[in-house]
């Protein structure tokens, strides 16, 4: 489980980097405010996250990445994670935290939720 967690964290760092870069780009370009920008970026990074975790982190644990049921479970987890990210981000911003710290706090909450759901549900053995 430790190796799995480290792989999950490595994929997560890359996906989070993508999310943060997209969020910053959208906000700094004046295209979207913080919460919608983070939501769009979160969804954009989800595709990479699925691809990488299905092929590396959880490859030996379950069905192949092309499995439709697995993809639907992943989509449900992404929807939950997206809602959780937005809710935690709104809360942190409302509490007066700096936007960067707010996003980091939201990311920590989503990370814990996503690892548990990935391990126990999304990529489980059939």
CSV table of C-alpha atoms in Angstrom, one decimal:
chain,number,residue,atom,x,y,z
A,1,UNK,CA,0.0,0.0,0.0
A,2,UNK,CA,2.9,2.4,0.6
A,3,UNK,CA,4.2,2.0,-2.9
A,4,UNK,CA,0.7,2.5,-4.2
A,5,UNK,CA,0.3,5.7,-2.1
A,6,UNK,CA,3.7,7.0,-3.4
A,7,UNK,CA,2.7,6.3,-7.0
A,8,UNK,CA,-0.7,8.0,-6.4
A,9,UNK,CA,1.0,11.0,-4.9
A,10,UNK,CA,3.4,11.3,-7.8
A,11,UNK,CA,0.6,11.2,-10.4
A,12,UNK,CA,-1.3,13.6,-8.2
A,13,UNK,CA,1.6,16.1,-8.1
A,14,UNK,CA,1.7,16.1,-11.9
A,15,UNK,CA,-2.1,16.4,-12.2
A,16,UNK,CA,-2.2,19.1,-9.5
A,17,UNK,CA,0.6,21.0,-11.3
A,18,UNK,CA,-1.5,20.9,-14.4
A,19,UNK,CA,-4.6,22.1,-12.5
A,20,UNK,CA,-2.7,24.9,-10.8
A,21,UNK,CA,-1.1,26.1,-14.0
A,22,UNK,CA,-4.5,26.1,-15.8
A,23,UNK,CA,-6.2,27.9,-12.8
A,24,UNK,CA,-3.5,30.6,-12.7
A,25,UNK,CA,-3.6,31.1,-16.4
A,26,UNK,CA,-7.4,31.5,-16.4
A,27,UNK,CA,-7.4,33.8,-13.4
A,28,UNK,CA,-4.4,35.9,-14.5
A,29,UNK,CA,-5.8,36.3,-18.0
A,30,UNK,CA,-9.0,37.6,-16.5
A,31,UNK,CA,-11.0,34.8,-18.2
A,32,UNK,CA,-12.6,33.4,-15.0
A,33,UNK,CA,-12.7,34.1,-11.2
A,34,UNK,CA,-10.9,31.7,-8.8
A,35,UNK,CA,-13.5,29.1,-8.1
A,36,UNK,CA,-14.8,28.6,-11.7
A,37,UNK,CA,-11.2,28.6,-13.0
A,38,UNK,CA,-10.2,26.0,-10.4
A,39,UNK,CA,-13.2,23.9,-11.3
A,40,UNK,CA,-12.5,24.0,-15.1
A,41,UNK,CA,-8.8,23.2,-14.4
A,42,UNK,CA,-9.7,20.3,-12.0
A,43,UNK,CA,-11.8,18.7,-14.7
A,44,UNK,CA,-9.1,19.2,-17.3
A,45,UNK,CA,-6.5,17.5,-15.1
A,46,UNK,CA,-8.9,14.5,-14.4
A,47,UNK,CA,-8.2,12.9,-17.7
A,48,UNK,CA,-4.5,12.8,-17.2
A,49,UNK,CA,-5.0,11.6,-13.6
A,50,UNK,CA,-7.2,8.6,-14.8
A,51,UNK,CA,-4.8,7.6,-17.6
A,52,UNK,CA,-1.7,7.7,-15.3
A,53,UNK,CA,-3.3,6.0,-12.3
A,54,UNK,CA,-4.9,3.3,-14.4
A,55,UNK,CA,-1.6,2.5,-16.1
A,56,UNK,CA,0.7,2.8,-13.1
A,57,UNK,CA,-0.6,3.1,-9.6
A,58,UNK,CA,-3.5,0.7,-9.8
A,59,UNK,CA,-2.6,-1.4,-12.9
A,60,UNK,CA,-2.1,-4.6,-11.0
A,61,UNK,CA,-5.2,-4.1,-8.8
A,62,UNK,CA,-8.0,-4.2,-11.2
A,63,UNK,CA,-9.4,-4.2,-14.7
A,64,UNK,CA,-7.8,-2.6,-17.7
A,65,UNK,CA,-8.1,1.2,-18.2
A,66,UNK,CA,-10.6,0.7,-21.0
A,67,UNK,CA,-13.1,-0.9,-18.7
A,68,UNK,CA,-16.3,1.1,-19.0
A,69,UNK,CA,-17.5,0.4,-15.4
A,70,UNK,CA,-14.1,1.6,-14.1
A,71,UNK,CA,-14.4,4.8,-16.2
A,72,UNK,CA,-17.8,5.5,-14.8
A,73,UNK,CA,-16.7,5.0,-11.2
A,74,UNK,CA,-13.8,7.3,-11.9
A,75,UNK,CA,-16.2,9.9,-13.4
A,76,UNK,CA,-18.3,9.7,-10.2
A,77,UNK,CA,-15.2,10.2,-8.1
A,78,UNK,CA,-14.2,13.2,-10.2
A,79,UNK,CA,-17.6,14.7,-9.8
A,80,UNK,CA,-17.4,14.3,-6.1
A,81,UNK,CA,-13.9,15.6,-6.0
A,82,UNK,CA,-14.8,18.6,-8.1
A,83,UNK,CA,-17.7,19.5,-5.8
A,84,UNK,CA,-15.5,19.0,-2.8
A,85,UNK,CA,-12.7,21.1,-4.3
A,86,UNK,CA,-15.2,24.0,-5.0
A,87,UNK,CA,-16.8,23.7,-1.6
A,88,UNK,CA,-13.5,23.7,0.3
A,89,UNK,CA,-12.1,26.5,-1.8
A,90,UNK,CA,-15.2,28.6,-1.2
A,91,UNK,CA,-15.0,28.0,2.5
A,92,UNK,CA,-11.3,28.8,2.8
A,93,UNK,CA,-11.7,32.0,0.8
A,94,UNK,CA,-14.7,33.0,2.9
A,95,UNK,CA,-12.6,32.5,6.0
A,96,UNK,CA,-10.1,35.0,4.5
A,97,UNK,CA,-7.3,32.6,3.5
A,98,UNK,CA,-5.1,33.7,0.7
A,99,UNK,CA,-6.2,32.1,-2.6
A,100,UNK,CA,-3.1,30.0,-2.9
A,101,UNK,CA,-3.5,28.6,0.6
A,102,UNK,CA,-7.2,28.1,0.0
A,103,UNK,CA,-6.4,26.0,-3.1
A,104,UNK,CA,-3.8,24.0,-1.2
A,105,UNK,CA,-6.3,23.3,1.6
A,106,UNK,CA,-8.9,22.2,-0.9
A,107,UNK,CA,-6.4,20.0,-2.7
A,108,UNK,CA,-5.5,18.2,0.6
A,109,UNK,CA,-9.1,17.4,1.2
A,110,UNK,CA,-9.7,16.1,-2.3
A,111,UNK,CA,-6.4,14.1,-2.2
A,112,UNK,CA,-7.5,12.1,0.9
A,113,UNK,CA,-11.0,11.4,-0.6
A,114,UNK,CA,-9.6,10.4,-4.0
A,115,UNK,CA,-7.0,8.0,-2.7
A,116,UNK,CA,-9.6,6.2,-0.6
A,117,UNK,CA,-12.1,6.0,-3.4
A,118,UNK,CA,-9.5,5.0,-6.0
A,119,UNK,CA,-8.1,2.2,-3.9
A,120,UNK,CA,-11.4,0.9,-2.5
A,121,UNK,CA,-13.8,1.5,-5.4
A,122,UNK,CA,-12.6,2.9,-8.7
A,123,UNK,CA,-9.6,0.6,-9.4
A,124,UNK,CA,-10.7,-2.4,-7.2
A,125,UNK,CA,-10.3,-5.9,-8.4
A,126,UNK,CA,-13.4,-7.2,-10.2
